[in-house]
PDB file of C-alpha atoms in Angstrom:
ATOM      1  CA  UNK A   1     163.512 158.852  71.631  1.00  0.00           C
ATOM      2  CA  UNK A   2     165.931 155.918  71.087  1.00  0.00           C
ATOM      3  CA  UNK A   3     164.105 153.570  73.149  1.00  0.00           C
ATOM      4  CA  UNK A   4     160.445 154.288  71.506  1.00  0.00           C
ATOM      5  CA  UNK A   5     162.106 154.286  68.072  1.00  0.00           C
ATOM      6  CA  UNK A   6     163.568 150.645  69.142  1.00  0.00           C
ATOM      7  CA  UNK A   7     160.088 149.644  70.714  1.00  0.00           C
ATOM      8  CA  UNK A   8     158.276 150.069  67.676  1.00  0.00           C
ATOM      9  CA  UNK A   9     160.713 148.186  65.816  1.00  0.00           C
ATOM     10  CA  UNK A  10     159.968 145.562  67.661  1.00  0.00           C
ATOM     11  CA  UNK A  11     156.054 145.685  67.615  1.00  0.00           C
ATOM     12  CA  UNK A  12     156.756 145.929  63.699  1.00  0.00           C
ATOM     13  CA  UNK A  13     158.817 142.719  63.578  1.00  0.00           C
ATOM     14  CA  UNK A  14     156.636 141.203  65.957  1.00  0.00           C
ATOM     15  CA  UNK A  15     153.292 141.530  63.448  1.00  0.00           C
ATOM     16  CA  UNK A  16     155.451 140.539  60.429  1.00  0.00           C
ATOM     17  CA  UNK A  17     156.145 137.352  62.227  1.00  0.00           C
ATOM     18  CA  UNK A  18     152.666 136.795  63.408  1.00  0.00           C
ATOM     19  CA  UNK A  19     150.974 137.562  59.258  1.00  0.00           C
ATOM     20  CA  UNK A  20     154.167 135.364  58.301  1.00  0.00           C
ATOM     21  CA  UNK A  21     152.849 132.393  59.582  1.00  0.00           C
ATOM     22  CA  UNK A  22     149.254 132.710  59.781  1.00  0.00           C
ATOM     23  CA  UNK A  23     149.230 132.952  56.256  1.00  0.00           C
ATOM     24  CA  UNK A  24     151.544 129.738  56.488  1.00  0.00           C
ATOM     25  CA  UNK A  25     148.991 127.542  54.517  1.00  0.00           C
ATOM     26  CA  UNK A  26     148.040 130.542  52.106  1.00  0.00           C
ATOM     27  CA  UNK A  27     146.512 128.999  49.271  1.00  0.00           C
ATOM     28  CA  UNK A  28     145.200 125.678  50.434  1.00  0.00           C
ATOM     29  CA  UNK A  29     142.008 124.230  51.118  1.00  0.00           C
ATOM     30  CA  UNK A  30     143.786 123.237  54.711  1.00  0.00           C
ATOM     31  CA  UNK A  31     143.567 126.747  55.793  1.00  0.00           C
ATOM     32  CA  UNK A  32     139.914 126.450  56.020  1.00  0.00           C
ATOM     33  CA  UNK A  33     139.906 122.974  58.099  1.00  0.00           C
ATOM     34  CA  UNK A  34     142.103 125.065  60.682  1.00  0.00           C
ATOM     35  CA  UNK A  35     140.131 128.325  60.987  1.00  0.00           C
ATOM     36  CA  UNK A  36     136.469 127.114  60.198  1.00  0.00           C
ATOM     37  CA  UNK A  37     136.694 124.112  63.104  1.00  0.00           C
ATOM     38  CA  UNK A  38     140.147 124.727  65.553  1.00  0.00           C
ATOM     39  CA  UNK A  39     137.678 125.954  67.736  1.00  0.00           C
ATOM     40  CA  UNK A  40     134.643 123.777  67.407  1.00  0.00           C
ATOM     41  CA  UNK A  41     133.345 122.042  69.480  1.00  0.00           C
ATOM     42  CA  UNK A  42     134.662 118.145  69.710  1.00  0.00           C
ATOM     43  CA  UNK A  43     137.969 119.360  68.107  1.00  0.00           C
ATOM     44  CA  UNK A  44     141.888 120.072  69.695  1.00  0.00           C
ATOM     45  CA  UNK A  45     143.909 122.380  67.583  1.00  0.00           C
ATOM     46  CA  UNK A  46     147.320 122.917  68.459  1.00  0.00           C
ATOM     47  CA  UNK A  47     150.393 124.692  66.455  1.00  0.00           C
ATOM     48  CA  UNK A  48     153.860 125.083  67.037  1.00  0.00           C
ATOM     49  CA  UNK A  49     155.918 127.545  65.311  1.00  0.00           C
ATOM     50  CA  UNK A  50     160.226 127.092  64.999  1.00  0.00           C
ATOM     51  CA  UNK A  51     160.140 123.398  66.488  1.00  0.00           C
ATOM     52  CA  UNK A  52     162.147 120.659  66.836  1.00  0.00           C
ATOM     53  CA  UNK A  53     160.956 117.016  66.033  1.00  0.00           C
ATOM     54  CA  UNK A  54     162.940 113.932  66.221  1.00  0.00           C
ATOM     55  CA  UNK A  55     166.316 116.194  64.504  1.00  0.00           C
ATOM     56  CA  UNK A  56     164.299 118.148  61.857  1.00  0.00           C
ATOM     57  CA  UNK A  57     163.337 121.670  62.285  1.00  0.00           C
ATOM     58  CA  UNK A  58     159.998 122.340  61.298  1.00  0.00           C
ATOM     59  CA  UNK A  59     158.827 126.273  61.244  1.00  0.00           C
ATOM     60  CA  UNK A  60     154.921 125.745  61.368  1.00  0.00           C
ATOM     61  CA  UNK A  61     153.966 122.428  62.914  1.00  0.00           C
ATOM     62  CA  UNK A  62     149.529 122.400  63.230  1.00  0.00           C
ATOM     63  CA  UNK A  63     147.857 119.775  63.891  1.00  0.00           C
ATOM     64  CA  UNK A  64     143.574 119.481  64.179  1.00  0.00           C
ATOM     65  CA  UNK A  65     141.942 116.312  65.560  1.00  0.00           C
ATOM     66  CA  UNK A  66     138.345 115.921  65.443  1.00  0.00           C
ATOM     67  CA  UNK A  67     135.507 113.941  66.521  1.00  0.00           C
ATOM     68  CA  UNK A  68     132.904 115.109  64.106  1.00  0.00           C
ATOM     69  CA  UNK A  69     133.002 117.359  60.182  1.00  0.00           C
ATOM     70  CA  UNK A  70     134.831 113.956  59.067  1.00  0.00           C
ATOM     71  CA  UNK A  71     133.216 114.616  55.483  1.00  0.00           C
ATOM     72  CA  UNK A  72     133.643 118.217  54.827  1.00  0.00           C
ATOM     73  CA  UNK A  73     137.367 117.973  56.259  1.00  0.00           C
ATOM     74  CA  UNK A  74     138.166 115.356  53.701  1.00  0.00           C
ATOM     75  CA  UNK A  75     136.373 117.164  50.976  1.00  0.00           C
ATOM     76  CA  UNK A  76     138.904 119.927  51.473  1.00  0.00           C
ATOM     77  CA  UNK A  77     141.919 117.519  52.112  1.00  0.00           C
ATOM     78  CA  UNK A  78     141.070 115.970  48.919  1.00  0.00           C
ATOM     79  CA  UNK A  79     140.810 119.771  47.225  1.00  0.00           C
ATOM     80  CA  UNK A  80     144.588 119.942  48.028  1.00  0.00           C
ATOM     81  CA  UNK A  81     144.995 116.532  47.418  1.00  0.00           C
ATOM     82  CA  UNK A  82     144.452 117.591  43.141  1.00  0.00           C
ATOM     83  CA  UNK A  83     147.450 120.244  43.854  1.00  0.00           C
ATOM     84  CA  UNK A  84     149.508 117.886  45.395  1.00  0.00           C
ATOM     85  CA  UNK A  85     153.242 117.537  43.997  1.00  0.00           C
ATOM     86  CA  UNK A  86     154.027 113.862  45.661  1.00  0.00           C
ATOM     87  CA  UNK A  87     151.793 111.290  47.961  1.00  0.00           C
ATOM     88  CA  UNK A  88     151.910 108.812  49.308  1.00  0.00           C
ATOM     89  CA  UNK A  89     148.821 106.744  51.411  1.00  0.00           C
ATOM     90  CA  UNK A  90     148.095 104.128  53.334  1.00  0.00           C
ATOM     91  CA  UNK A  91     145.095 101.990  52.228  1.00  0.00           C
ATOM     92  CA  UNK A  92     143.707  99.217  53.751  1.00  0.00           C
ATOM     93  CA  UNK A  93     140.812  96.901  52.531  1.00  0.00           C
ATOM     94  CA  UNK A  94     140.258  99.445  49.662  1.00  0.00           C
ATOM     95  CA  UNK A  95     140.173 102.711  51.946  1.00  0.00           C
ATOM     96  CA  UNK A  96     142.580 105.444  52.320  1.00  0.00           C
ATOM     97  CA  UNK A  97     143.709 105.099  56.205  1.00  0.00           C
ATOM     98  CA  UNK A  98     146.356 108.160  55.974  1.00  0.00           C
ATOM     99  CA  UNK A  99     148.377 110.034  53.844  1.00  0.00           C
ATOM    100  CA  UNK A 100     151.518 112.670  52.865  1.00  0.00           C
ATOM    101  CA  UNK A 101     150.656 115.132  50.343  1.00  0.00           C
ATOM    102  CA  UNK A 102     153.633 117.058  49.262  1.00  0.00           C
ATOM    103  CA  UNK A 103     152.150 120.532  48.237  1.00  0.00           C
ATOM    104  CA  UNK A 104     153.929 123.129  45.907  1.00  0.00           C
ATOM    105  CA  UNK A 105     156.519 125.386  48.366  1.00  0.00           C
ATOM    106  CA  UNK A 106     155.912 128.601  49.724  1.00  0.00           C
ATOM    107  CA  UNK A 107     157.948 131.573  48.046  1.00  0.00           C
ATOM    108  CA  UNK A 108     160.683 131.407  50.008  1.00  0.00           C
ATOM    109  CA  UNK A 109     161.203 127.751  49.024  1.00  0.00           C
ATOM    110  CA  UNK A 110     160.221 125.908  52.168  1.00  0.00           C
ATOM    111  CA  UNK A 111     158.187 122.750  51.763  1.00  0.00           C
ATOM    112  CA  UNK A 112     154.614 121.853  52.561  1.00  0.00           C
ATOM    113  CA  UNK A 113     153.007 119.012  53.974  1.00  0.00           C
ATOM    114  CA  UNK A 114     149.064 117.774  54.561  1.00  0.00           C
ATOM    115  CA  UNK A 115     149.435 114.275  56.605  1.00  0.00           C
ATOM    116  CA  UNK A 116     146.067 113.025  57.507  1.00  0.00           C
ATOM    117  CA  UNK A 117     144.032 110.089  58.556  1.00  0.00           C
ATOM    118  CA  UNK A 118     140.499 109.597  58.488  1.00  0.00           C
ATOM    119  CA  UNK A 119     138.393 108.540  60.824  1.00  0.00           C
ATOM    120  CA  UNK A 120     139.031 105.875  62.727  1.00  0.00           C
ATOM    121  CA  UNK A 121     136.227 105.493  65.730  1.00  0.00           C
ATOM    122  CA  UNK A 122     135.072 108.310  64.930  1.00  0.00           C
ATOM    123  CA  UNK A 123     138.382 110.407  65.424  1.00  0.00           C
ATOM    124  CA  UNK A 124     140.440 111.678  62.507  1.00  0.00           C
ATOM    125  CA  UNK A 125     142.809 113.842  61.912  1.00  0.00           C
ATOM    126  CA  UNK A 126     145.020 116.692  59.874  1.00  0.00           C
ATOM    127  CA  UNK A 127     148.446 117.840  60.543  1.00  0.00           C
ATOM    128  CA  UNK A 128     150.320 120.851  58.508  1.00  0.00           C
ATOM    129  CA  UNK A 129     154.033 121.071  58.146  1.00  0.00           C
ATOM    130  CA  UNK A 130     155.824 124.009  56.881  1.00  0.00           C
ATOM    131  CA  UNK A 131     160.343 123.596  56.926  1.00  0.00           C
ATOM    132  CA  UNK A 132     163.176 122.919  55.021  1.00  0.00           C
ATOM    133  CA  UNK A 133     162.050 118.927  55.369  1.00  0.00           C
ATOM    134  CA  UNK A 134     161.635 116.314  52.850  1.00  0.00           C
ATOM    135  CA  UNK A 135     158.744 113.805  52.193  1.00  0.00           C
ATOM    136  CA  UNK A 136     160.788 110.806  53.517  1.00  0.00           C
ATOM    137  CA  UNK A 137     161.306 113.340  56.757  1.00  0.00           C
ATOM    138  CA  UNK A 138     157.783 113.877  57.123  1.00  0.00           C
ATOM    139  CA  UNK A 139     157.412 109.863  57.308  1.00  0.00           C
ATOM    140  CA  UNK A 140     159.895 109.611  59.976  1.00  0.00           C
ATOM    141  CA  UNK A 141     158.550 111.916  61.636  1.00  0.00           C
ATOM    142  CA  UNK A 142     154.690 110.924  61.713  1.00  0.00           C
ATOM    143  CA  UNK A 143     154.733 107.343  60.860  1.00  0.00           C
ATOM    144  CA  UNK A 144     158.359 106.224  63.003  1.00  0.00           C
ATOM    145  CA  UNK A 145     157.846 104.072  66.351  1.00  0.00           C
ATOM    146  CA  UNK A 146     160.048 103.985  69.156  1.00  0.00           C
TER     147      UNK A 146
END
């Protein structure tokens, strides 16, 4: 009987953890990028949870590279840009090449970021990062060269 109760508690805890990570991008348009294009032809999606990147603890890390859908994805990133708290962009020849958007934090106080590159040679990328990291941490993680 005790074993069954423990087993049921483990199942409930697992479901709560899964649903918490699945809702990480709630309220953001970037969520549609991953749900709509994550399994599309010409796209590669990677999702990792509770990881350490260059000495920074990240709760959620999702990335999508794409060779198609540039306009649709750019529209969704632009929609999130409108509600961003901080914006950092790299502009070359008058065009935004890449950027980092700091979105409103989660209810738990974790920071959320949308990092993007606009298509170069047909390939673009979008990254969603959530955790107790700062804008400067994200810039070091994404743009530091080793």
